[in-house]
Amino acid sequence: MNILVLGAGTFGTAIANELSVNTENNVILFSRSQQKVEEINTFQTNKIFFPNKQLNNNVKATNRKKDIKETDIIFIALPSSVIKQFFSDIKEYLPNNVLIVNLSKGIFKRGRTIIDYLKDSLDRNNIVTLKGASFAVEIMEHADTLLTLGYTTQKQYKTISNIITNTNIHIDSTTDIQGVELLSVLKNIYALLIGVIDAKYNSPNTRFMFLTKAFSDIRILLKAL
């Protein structure tokens, strides 16, 4: 399976490296930086983000848009702020049947999720979301990691299940793609706020009060969906 990971940052590099554990996967990182592409292809390193780590030998890199034409699955590991421009630039290179997997988190204007934008702008539906409480550093250490897959068809589910075979990535799943997209954004906000609360108050009572309120907000959101 030809897999292209858009974004050779911390998370994109970690996901690409773990997916390459499955030797049936041909994994390529896409970076616009020629210097980074050469570093990965020559030394199997990405020292800006992982100075002490060696990438698996079957992880390669490219910055050639034409290589997008040869891929079966595209993982998006880009900052949400650049996704619109990036896909505008590569749209003509996307294969008709490519499966797009969104790892990025964010909300656009008027509450549009990244999935909403991609489906509308690309005029295609073979798009899923994959989110979870995961840290790139631990993925690079091959720690067991559980992600939630939001999908539409059984074919999409089976494809993702196949490419994570023999890796330490595990999935639970739902057909509520919109819920996964929105809750992944809330998770980041809540995690940040809990960090602030712990630093300022160091109080279990205050932490649990905040979590209770957060869970209440999530229930309201899920009912609205």
XYZ file of C-alpha atoms in Angstrom:
225
model
C 0.000 0.000 0.000
C 1.445 3.362 -1.024
C 1.032 5.837 1.829
C 1.872 9.538 1.682
C 2.012 11.568 4.901
C 1.571 15.283 4.256
C 3.713 17.151 6.754
C 7.113 16.057 8.031
C 6.662 17.706 11.419
C 6.570 15.981 14.780
C 3.319 14.062 14.392
C 3.638 13.336 10.687
C 7.125 11.921 11.154
C 6.043 9.766 14.088
C 2.994 8.369 12.274
C 5.003 7.653 9.121
C 7.671 5.860 11.097
C 5.145 3.684 12.928
C 3.184 2.845 9.768
C 6.443 1.715 8.171
C 6.696 -1.062 10.791
C 4.175 -2.850 8.590
C 6.485 -3.860 5.750
C 3.512 -4.064 3.365
C 3.345 -0.271 3.563
C 5.423 1.937 1.299
C 5.566 5.147 3.368
C 6.646 8.541 2.063
C 6.774 11.827 3.965
C 5.886 14.911 1.939
C 7.788 18.067 2.876
C 8.236 21.281 0.956
C 11.727 21.611 2.406
C 14.333 20.191 0.037
C 16.835 20.138 2.894
C 14.557 18.004 5.034
C 13.791 15.641 2.155
C 17.500 15.116 1.551
C 18.170 14.557 5.264
C 15.472 11.891 5.559
C 16.476 10.111 2.361
C 20.208 10.236 3.097
C 20.472 9.794 6.867
C 17.021 8.497 7.926
C 16.749 11.322 10.452
C 14.565 14.362 11.096
C 16.754 16.037 13.677
C 14.727 19.226 14.062
C 11.967 17.225 15.722
C 13.691 13.999 16.805
C 17.397 14.763 17.284
C 18.190 11.374 18.816
C 16.024 9.120 16.695
C 16.664 7.110 13.551
C 13.759 6.584 11.176
C 13.021 3.137 9.825
C 14.869 2.386 6.602
C 11.691 2.140 4.533
C 10.557 5.695 5.361
C 11.340 7.983 2.440
C 10.602 11.628 1.684
C 9.658 13.740 -1.304
C 8.670 17.266 -2.250
C 7.546 16.385 -5.769
C 3.839 16.900 -6.331
C 3.806 14.304 -9.098
C 4.522 11.597 -6.484
C 1.065 12.260 -5.054
C -0.395 10.625 -8.160
C 1.030 7.249 -7.131
C -0.440 7.078 -3.627
C -3.305 4.964 -2.288
C -3.716 6.714 1.079
C -2.913 10.264 2.116
C -2.509 11.178 5.781
C -2.893 14.871 6.620
C -0.523 15.934 9.400
C -0.450 19.654 8.651
C -1.305 22.724 10.737
C -4.952 23.531 10.056
C -3.923 27.054 9.017
C -2.179 25.783 5.861
C -4.572 23.031 4.783
C -6.699 25.162 2.442
C -3.751 26.530 0.490
C -1.947 23.191 0.483
C -4.860 21.287 -1.035
C -5.496 24.058 -3.501
C -1.922 23.506 -4.714
C -2.115 19.699 -4.953
C -5.740 19.118 -5.923
C -4.952 18.299 -9.555
C -2.495 15.571 -8.496
C -4.901 13.615 -6.281
C -5.783 10.138 -7.621
C -9.517 9.545 -8.068
C -9.776 6.725 -5.538
C -7.266 7.919 -2.961
C -8.334 7.554 0.694
C -7.666 10.749 2.669
C -7.098 10.405 6.419
C -7.268 13.584 8.475
C -4.981 13.680 11.513
C -5.077 17.475 11.844
C -7.251 19.289 14.356
C -9.039 22.578 13.905
C -12.225 24.421 13.055
C -12.676 26.853 10.190
C -15.044 29.815 10.015
C -18.732 29.176 10.683
C -17.872 25.988 12.547
C -16.787 24.031 9.466
C -14.576 21.072 10.268
C -11.560 20.108 8.205
C -13.526 17.144 6.845
C -16.365 19.470 5.773
C -13.929 21.675 3.913
C -12.146 18.777 2.192
C -15.354 17.121 1.022
C -16.691 20.374 -0.405
C -13.509 21.707 -1.972
C -12.313 18.389 -3.395
C -15.793 17.146 -4.331
C -15.133 13.674 -2.959
C -16.288 11.554 -0.017
C -13.479 9.032 0.481
C -12.246 10.917 3.533
C -11.963 9.707 7.142
C -10.735 11.166 10.406
C -8.275 9.603 12.851
C -7.838 11.262 16.219
C -6.821 10.423 19.757
C -5.005 11.221 22.938
C -1.558 10.608 21.489
C 1.909 12.098 21.777
C 4.347 11.973 18.885
C 7.302 11.208 21.164
C 5.587 8.082 22.491
C 4.571 6.955 19.015
C 8.247 7.210 18.030
C 9.007 4.952 21.004
C 6.511 2.423 19.615
C 4.229 2.829 22.623
C 0.773 1.282 22.232
C -1.477 4.097 21.034
C -5.271 4.108 20.688
C -6.837 6.369 18.055
C -10.481 6.850 17.119
C -11.400 6.328 13.483
C -14.387 8.186 12.113
C -15.377 6.514 8.848
C -18.268 6.051 6.406
C -17.798 2.691 4.677
C -16.580 -0.749 5.689
C -13.981 -0.555 2.937
C -12.455 2.498 4.622
C -12.435 0.720 7.976
C -10.783 -2.395 6.536
C -8.147 -0.344 4.720
C -7.092 1.470 7.890
C -7.162 -1.776 9.871
C -4.892 -3.439 7.320
C -2.242 -0.725 7.235
C -1.879 -0.645 11.039
C -1.357 -4.415 11.213
C 1.814 -5.265 13.182
C 2.160 -1.664 14.368
C 1.464 -0.333 17.864
C -1.367 1.833 16.591
C -4.795 0.560 17.604
C -8.215 1.930 16.709
C -11.706 2.108 18.010
C -14.249 3.338 15.517
C -17.457 5.215 14.877
C -19.403 6.432 11.873
C -19.838 9.806 13.598
C -17.066 11.618 11.725
C -18.364 15.032 12.714
C -18.344 14.123 16.401
C -14.745 12.897 16.248
C -13.635 16.076 14.469
C -15.301 18.422 16.953
C -14.399 16.536 20.117
C -10.749 16.343 19.085
C -10.654 20.149 19.106
C -12.337 20.313 22.510
C -9.870 17.777 23.881
C -6.950 20.067 23.138
C -8.697 23.016 24.779
C -9.568 21.014 27.884
C -6.056 19.570 28.150
C -4.601 23.095 28.058
C -7.017 24.362 30.690
C -6.361 21.417 33.004
C -2.657 22.195 32.769
C -3.358 25.783 33.812
C -5.595 24.639 36.676
C -3.049 22.144 37.959
C -0.261 24.725 37.805
C -2.237 27.470 39.538
C -4.325 25.591 42.099
C -2.871 22.082 42.491
C -6.277 21.044 43.797
C -8.036 17.768 42.938
C -11.372 19.390 43.826
C -10.843 22.200 41.328
C -9.694 19.750 38.656
C -12.757 17.504 39.145
C -15.073 20.537 39.137
C -13.663 21.561 35.777
C -13.887 18.024 34.379
C -17.514 17.723 35.506
C -18.357 20.944 33.695
C -16.411 19.806 30.627
C -18.258 16.486 30.469
C -21.557 18.365 30.767
C -20.595 20.572 27.812
C -19.633 17.514 25.775
C -23.004 15.874 26.456
C -24.788 19.024 25.231
C -22.654 19.069 22.089
C -23.234 15.401 21.327
C -27.000 15.815 21.694
C -26.879 18.751 19.292
C -25.051 16.608 16.735
